[in-house]
Amino acid sequence: MGFYIVQVLTGLSSAAALFLVASGLSIIFGVTRVVNLAHGSFYMLGAYIAYSLIDLFGRGGLGFWGGIVLAAVAVGMIGAIVEVLILRRVYQAPELFQLVATFGVILVIQDIALLVWGAEDLVGHRAPGLTGAVDIMGTPLPAYDLALIAISPVVLAGLWLLFNRTRWGTLVRAATQDREMVGALGVNQAWLFTGTFFLGSMLAGLGGAVQLPKGGADLLMDFNVIAAAFVVVVVGGMGSIFGAFLAAVLIAELNAFGILVFPEITLVLMFLVMAVVLIFRPWGLLGSPEAPGQKGQQGPPEQPLRPAPVRVQMAGVAVVGFLALLPVVAGPFALVLTVDILIFALFAVSLHFIMGPGGMVSFGHAAYFGGGAYGAALLIHYANSNMESAMALGPVLAAVLALVFGWFCVRLSGVYLAMLTLAFAQVAWSVVFQWNDVTGGDDGLLYIVKSAWADTAQSWVPFYLLTAVLCLSAMLFLRRVLFSPFGYAMRACRDSELRSHAIGINVLEQRWLAFTLSGVAAGVAGSLYVFSKGSAFPDYMSIPLSFDALIMVLLGGVKTLLGPIVGAVTFTWIQDEISRFEYWRFFLGLAIILLVIAFPQGIAGFGRRYLGPWFGIRAEEAQ
Amino acid sequence: MLEVTRLHVFYGRAHILADVALSVDKGEVVALLGRNGAGKSTTLKSVIGLLRPADGEIRFDGEPIAGQPSHVICRKGIGYVPEERRVFSDLTVLENLEVGRQAPRTGLPSWTTDRLFDLFPNLAELRTRPAGRMSGGEQQMLTIARTLMGNPRAVLLDEPSEGLAPVIVEQMAATITELKRAGLTVLLSEQNLRFATRVADRAYIIEKGRIRYEGTMDALMADESVRSAYLTV
Ligand SMILES: Nc1ncnc2c1ncn2[C@@H]1O[C@H](COP(=O)(O)OP(=O)(O)OP(=O)(O)O)[C@@H](O)[C@H]1O
Ligand SMILES: [Mg+2]
């Protein structure tokens, strides 16, 4: 009996950090509509800063708790600074664009943390007076867990008072519903947003700081917590603090007990819970039924798609000619880089296909890229297949994943859809990561050999040409689809579900097919990638890779067809150039942030405006 | 007090307002009349700063305000009551009023919740009701009360009578007359000519984004040809 009670209490105590992080994320999204990917980084900073402050203040009670509180405040201030310096400049950009900037912030913070605190994991200080264990019917429970259990309700009550009993809180709740109207009533939104960022980041920092005695501080905390925090926010319902609390407790308890029954499942469990909740309650447990993705729409509406004018077609032919001639002039390094660029361009185009014209944002597109990669790799390993058939059949696995995941995802919209794609991708990743016997787990599948004619040990030219032909054809094919009746129907569904339904389009089916097609294209990119690298790793399905694709599309410009290609070229090229430096993440992050500020309509959007007229795109069209 | 000249506004590529000019004197009630889609809401939104004019001038008390953020314009003393009401549906009546509250202005009597509850007696009984669970008429009263909490010197009312039951329309007309008596300047947009005649001193008629007529309300009522050209459907 005591054992089970302790298990329940352990679950409650691990819910604390989760709740703190998730509530901050939810508050920030609710008011500013920014999906703050850097929220996990704020959590990580909370742990590190608390570590240093407690060292500084000494380990007495005052030093410990003072360190934790001050660390939270410090992180809050960092969040506010990020808002003022970076995000404030890009609120007018198209929806979701701000998340690119927050991704840059993640990279910058990662390297700053590495520089300041080193690569070693830090073991947290024990809380003075709470170092022992309490006995609960014969089973010991760490005394600090009791402190953690107390924290969530206290914070929850504090937030409730803040939001319901203060003018600032009232304004924040009003802004969550209609921030434009709040501005028209004389409230300076800028400071409301900064305050929100301060509060939200502070909560994340507090979460990181209070878990220090249990979990310590390490450099992987940021990505590890961000997926969990998204799940909690979505399960609880966007913008509902109480929902976040419920969801954090639910997930932490399921974990605490799941680990007893079936230890391997814990990585997946949380995402399965989310999938189940969203299928039955598409707006989370306590969320309200509105698609959060639609209200914050910023900027002028998208231009109708037009076939390319002659000069653009000529430019396209020139690019193809350039690619064809490249092997003559370029050495193997340039060819390898171009192979990467082509593969990621196809990957980004496939994501843009559903994100732009399809109106479905995916935060987990690497699932299908990795699906294609593993599909091919498994065929080579277990079916003795040759390169050609593995490459052709590899994407089938991506198709299957997209069909299954897509069936659920297309029923949602906006940020909920995005989060569900992330959840499914994480499930797929966990399976690959943990199914050692089949996938090789973390060690991956090695020796994915190419056919003799494409052997890159001899020359990269044949494989390069193969990649170029396949990627370009796939991209052109997706482009053709957009100008076909299928593409028109797809955009109709995006723009008005109701009216599309009325003219006889089966909206769900349409979205499902588009989702699957996009997954297959990502799978083609993945199966090429696995041969170009000669191995398959779980990284090919991981969240960072999904985010990379997202960054490419948004950075390039989601409202133009060229955008994803421009984004992929820029991103892959910059990454290649920069990753030779020691602190390359810092510089890549900085580069991304600067690009975001310089090109709030995306790079292609910018190019269209200034180069568009020359290419025969009418000036007034080029927003 | 409020002066708009040469106003041009675009939505993307669509030229919605072309060379709009109008002025409202202190203490006046002016109606901006026009059919659906004529550009009434666009005009009011440009004045309050929700839309950025491509060209033209907007002056309030002689001070240029075009292109400024809406909270700055609001704090100078212009209140805005939107067409779609836009109450904060999760917030109670009192909380909605709190959002609109601004510091009192020197030299003017300021609005308090008590004064507003005198003006809108039915709101008084709903103090703690979430605005989302009120009738359309009650919500319309609430948006006006919310705007008054900012102690504006001029108010922009976007189709105050739209979608209201006749008895509520009656009440709305009385309210506007009351505001005028309290010294407020009012610019309201309307399709309902009868309503406008009851409250307005002067009128402008807008059609396809251009001002087509300007005159006193009495002159407009006497001019059958203008009315049939621009107003009747
Ligand atoms: N968000 C928008 N995007 C593009 N065009 C718009 C938008 N809002 C309004 N318009 C167009 O601007 C024109 C003027 O609209 P506006 O709302 O100002 O008209 P109105 O006179 O207020 O009409 P109503 O009586 O229907 O409220 C209309 O032709 C309308 O189609
Ligand atoms: Mg209107």
PDB file of C-alpha atoms in Angstrom, chain A residues 341-441:
ATOM      1  CA  ILE A 341      21.041  20.834 -50.295  1.00  0.00           C
ATOM      2  CA  LEU A 342      18.966  19.034 -52.928  1.00  0.00           C
ATOM      3  CA  ILE A 343      17.705  16.486 -50.415  1.00  0.00           C
ATOM      4  CA  PHE A 344      16.758  19.127 -47.872  1.00  0.00           C
ATOM      5  CA  ALA A 345      15.188  21.259 -50.567  1.00  0.00           C
ATOM      6  CA  LEU A 346      12.876  18.355 -51.406  1.00  0.00           C
ATOM      7  CA  PHE A 347      12.222  17.771 -47.712  1.00  0.00           C
ATOM      8  CA  ALA A 348      11.362  21.458 -47.213  1.00  0.00           C
ATOM      9  CA  VAL A 349       9.211  21.549 -50.345  1.00  0.00           C
ATOM     10  CA  SER A 350       7.282  18.532 -49.105  1.00  0.00           C
ATOM     11  CA  LEU A 351       6.628  20.268 -45.791  1.00  0.00           C
ATOM     12  CA  HIS A 352       5.670  23.489 -47.519  1.00  0.00           C
ATOM     13  CA  PHE A 353       3.206  21.540 -49.650  1.00  0.00           C
ATOM     14  CA  ILE A 354       0.994  20.878 -46.630  1.00  0.00           C
ATOM     15  CA  MET A 355       1.957  23.976 -44.656  1.00  0.00           C
ATOM     16  CA  GLY A 356       1.455  26.646 -47.296  1.00  0.00           C
ATOM     17  CA  PRO A 357      -1.149  25.513 -49.810  1.00  0.00           C
ATOM     18  CA  GLY A 358      -2.480  22.832 -47.449  1.00  0.00           C
ATOM     19  CA  GLY A 359      -2.730  25.056 -44.388  1.00  0.00           C
ATOM     20  CA  MET A 360      -1.587  22.224 -42.105  1.00  0.00           C
ATOM     21  CA  VAL A 361       1.486  23.005 -40.078  1.00  0.00           C
ATOM     22  CA  SER A 362       3.571  19.985 -39.155  1.00  0.00           C
ATOM     23  CA  PHE A 363       6.045  20.119 -36.294  1.00  0.00           C
ATOM     24  CA  GLY A 364       6.979  16.495 -36.887  1.00  0.00           C
ATOM     25  CA  HIS A 365       7.763  16.151 -40.540  1.00  0.00           C
ATOM     26  CA  ALA A 366      11.013  14.295 -39.829  1.00  0.00           C
ATOM     27  CA  ALA A 367       8.861  11.250 -39.079  1.00  0.00           C
ATOM     28  CA  TYR A 368       8.335  10.766 -42.818  1.00  0.00           C
ATOM     29  CA  PHE A 369      11.864  11.733 -43.791  1.00  0.00           C
ATOM     30  CA  GLY A 370      13.114   9.194 -41.250  1.00  0.00           C
ATOM     31  CA  GLY A 371      10.417   6.785 -42.394  1.00  0.00           C
ATOM     32  CA  GLY A 372      11.850   6.818 -45.902  1.00  0.00           C
ATOM     33  CA  ALA A 373      15.369   6.533 -44.518  1.00  0.00           C
ATOM     34  CA  TYR A 374      14.589   3.561 -42.301  1.00  0.00           C
ATOM     35  CA  GLY A 375      12.370   1.980 -44.924  1.00  0.00           C
ATOM     36  CA  ALA A 376      15.328   1.835 -47.290  1.00  0.00           C
ATOM     37  CA  ALA A 377      17.842   0.912 -44.592  1.00  0.00           C
ATOM     38  CA  LEU A 378      15.729  -1.962 -43.289  1.00  0.00           C
ATOM     39  CA  LEU A 379      15.296  -3.337 -46.799  1.00  0.00           C
ATOM     40  CA  ILE A 380      19.048  -3.330 -47.306  1.00  0.00           C
ATOM     41  CA  HIS A 381      19.645  -4.971 -43.939  1.00  0.00           C
ATOM     42  CA  TYR A 382      16.939  -7.560 -43.818  1.00  0.00           C
ATOM     43  CA  ALA A 383      15.787  -8.148 -47.371  1.00  0.00           C
ATOM     44  CA  ASN A 384      19.146  -8.065 -49.084  1.00  0.00           C
ATOM     45  CA  SER A 385      17.626  -5.604 -51.428  1.00  0.00           C
ATOM     46  CA  ASN A 386      19.746  -3.540 -53.801  1.00  0.00           C
ATOM     47  CA  MET A 387      19.962   0.238 -53.774  1.00  0.00           C
ATOM     48  CA  GLU A 388      17.487   0.834 -56.568  1.00  0.00           C
ATOM     49  CA  SER A 389      14.649  -1.178 -55.086  1.00  0.00           C
ATOM     50  CA  ALA A 390      15.378   0.001 -51.556  1.00  0.00           C
ATOM     51  CA  MET A 391      15.194   3.580 -52.745  1.00  0.00           C
ATOM     52  CA  ALA A 392      11.963   2.899 -54.572  1.00  0.00           C
ATOM     53  CA  LEU A 393      10.314   0.984 -51.743  1.00  0.00           C
ATOM     54  CA  GLY A 394      11.765   2.881 -48.796  1.00  0.00           C
ATOM     55  CA  PRO A 395       9.217   5.689 -49.092  1.00  0.00           C
ATOM     56  CA  VAL A 396       6.459   3.101 -48.679  1.00  0.00           C
ATOM     57  CA  LEU A 397       7.209   3.102 -44.960  1.00  0.00           C
ATOM     58  CA  ALA A 398       6.908   6.891 -44.997  1.00  0.00           C
ATOM     59  CA  ALA A 399       3.602   6.524 -46.812  1.00  0.00           C
ATOM     60  CA  VAL A 400       2.290   4.083 -44.227  1.00  0.00           C
ATOM     61  CA  LEU A 401       3.313   6.370 -41.365  1.00  0.00           C
ATOM     62  CA  ALA A 402       1.757   9.367 -43.092  1.00  0.00           C
ATOM     63  CA  LEU A 403      -1.452   7.479 -43.784  1.00  0.00           C
ATOM     64  CA  VAL A 404      -1.809   6.352 -40.177  1.00  0.00           C
ATOM     65  CA  PHE A 405      -0.678   9.551 -38.445  1.00  0.00           C
ATOM     66  CA  GLY A 406      -2.362  11.735 -41.020  1.00  0.00           C
ATOM     67  CA  TRP A 407      -5.722  10.122 -40.487  1.00  0.00           C
ATOM     68  CA  PHE A 408      -5.738  11.537 -36.951  1.00  0.00           C
ATOM     69  CA  CYS A 409      -3.917  14.783 -37.632  1.00  0.00           C
ATOM     70  CA  VAL A 410      -6.115  16.119 -40.438  1.00  0.00           C
ATOM     71  CA  ARG A 411      -9.077  16.148 -38.063  1.00  0.00           C
ATOM     72  CA  LEU A 412      -7.466  18.970 -36.102  1.00  0.00           C
ATOM     73  CA  SER A 413      -6.307  22.400 -37.148  1.00  0.00           C
ATOM     74  CA  GLY A 414      -3.888  25.138 -36.212  1.00  0.00           C
ATOM     75  CA  VAL A 415      -1.486  24.624 -33.372  1.00  0.00           C
ATOM     76  CA  TYR A 416      -3.285  21.525 -32.147  1.00  0.00           C
ATOM     77  CA  LEU A 417      -2.627  19.835 -35.449  1.00  0.00           C
ATOM     78  CA  ALA A 418       0.998  20.897 -35.317  1.00  0.00           C
ATOM     79  CA  MET A 419       1.382  19.479 -31.835  1.00  0.00           C
ATOM     80  CA  LEU A 420      -0.225  16.197 -32.769  1.00  0.00           C
ATOM     81  CA  THR A 421       2.192  15.785 -35.664  1.00  0.00           C
ATOM     82  CA  LEU A 422       4.995  16.423 -33.202  1.00  0.00           C
ATOM     83  CA  ALA A 423       3.588  13.810 -30.862  1.00  0.00           C
ATOM     84  CA  PHE A 424       3.346  11.161 -33.566  1.00  0.00           C
ATOM     85  CA  ALA A 425       6.844  11.940 -34.787  1.00  0.00           C
ATOM     86  CA  GLN A 426       8.083  11.474 -31.271  1.00  0.00           C
ATOM     87  CA  VAL A 427       6.308   8.112 -31.029  1.00  0.00           C
ATOM     88  CA  ALA A 428       7.970   7.017 -34.256  1.00  0.00           C
ATOM     89  CA  TRP A 429      11.312   8.265 -33.002  1.00  0.00           C
ATOM     90  CA  SER A 430      10.927   6.399 -29.699  1.00  0.00           C
ATOM     91  CA  VAL A 431      10.147   3.167 -31.476  1.00  0.00           C
ATOM     92  CA  VAL A 432      13.215   3.474 -33.668  1.00  0.00           C
ATOM     93  CA  PHE A 433      15.321   4.554 -30.712  1.00  0.00           C
ATOM     94  CA  GLN A 434      14.272   1.739 -28.418  1.00  0.00           C
ATOM     95  CA  TRP A 435      13.718  -1.204 -30.735  1.00  0.00           C
ATOM     96  CA  ASN A 436      17.352  -2.208 -30.610  1.00  0.00           C
ATOM     97  CA  ASP A 437      16.924  -5.652 -32.132  1.00  0.00           C
ATOM     98  CA  VAL A 438      15.514  -4.359 -35.352  1.00  0.00           C
ATOM     99  CA  THR A 439      16.651  -0.767 -35.786  1.00  0.00           C
ATOM    100  CA  GLY A 440      19.929  -0.903 -33.925  1.00  0.00           C
ATOM    101  CA  GLY A 441      18.603   1.752 -31.553  1.00  0.00           C
TER     102      GLY A 441
END
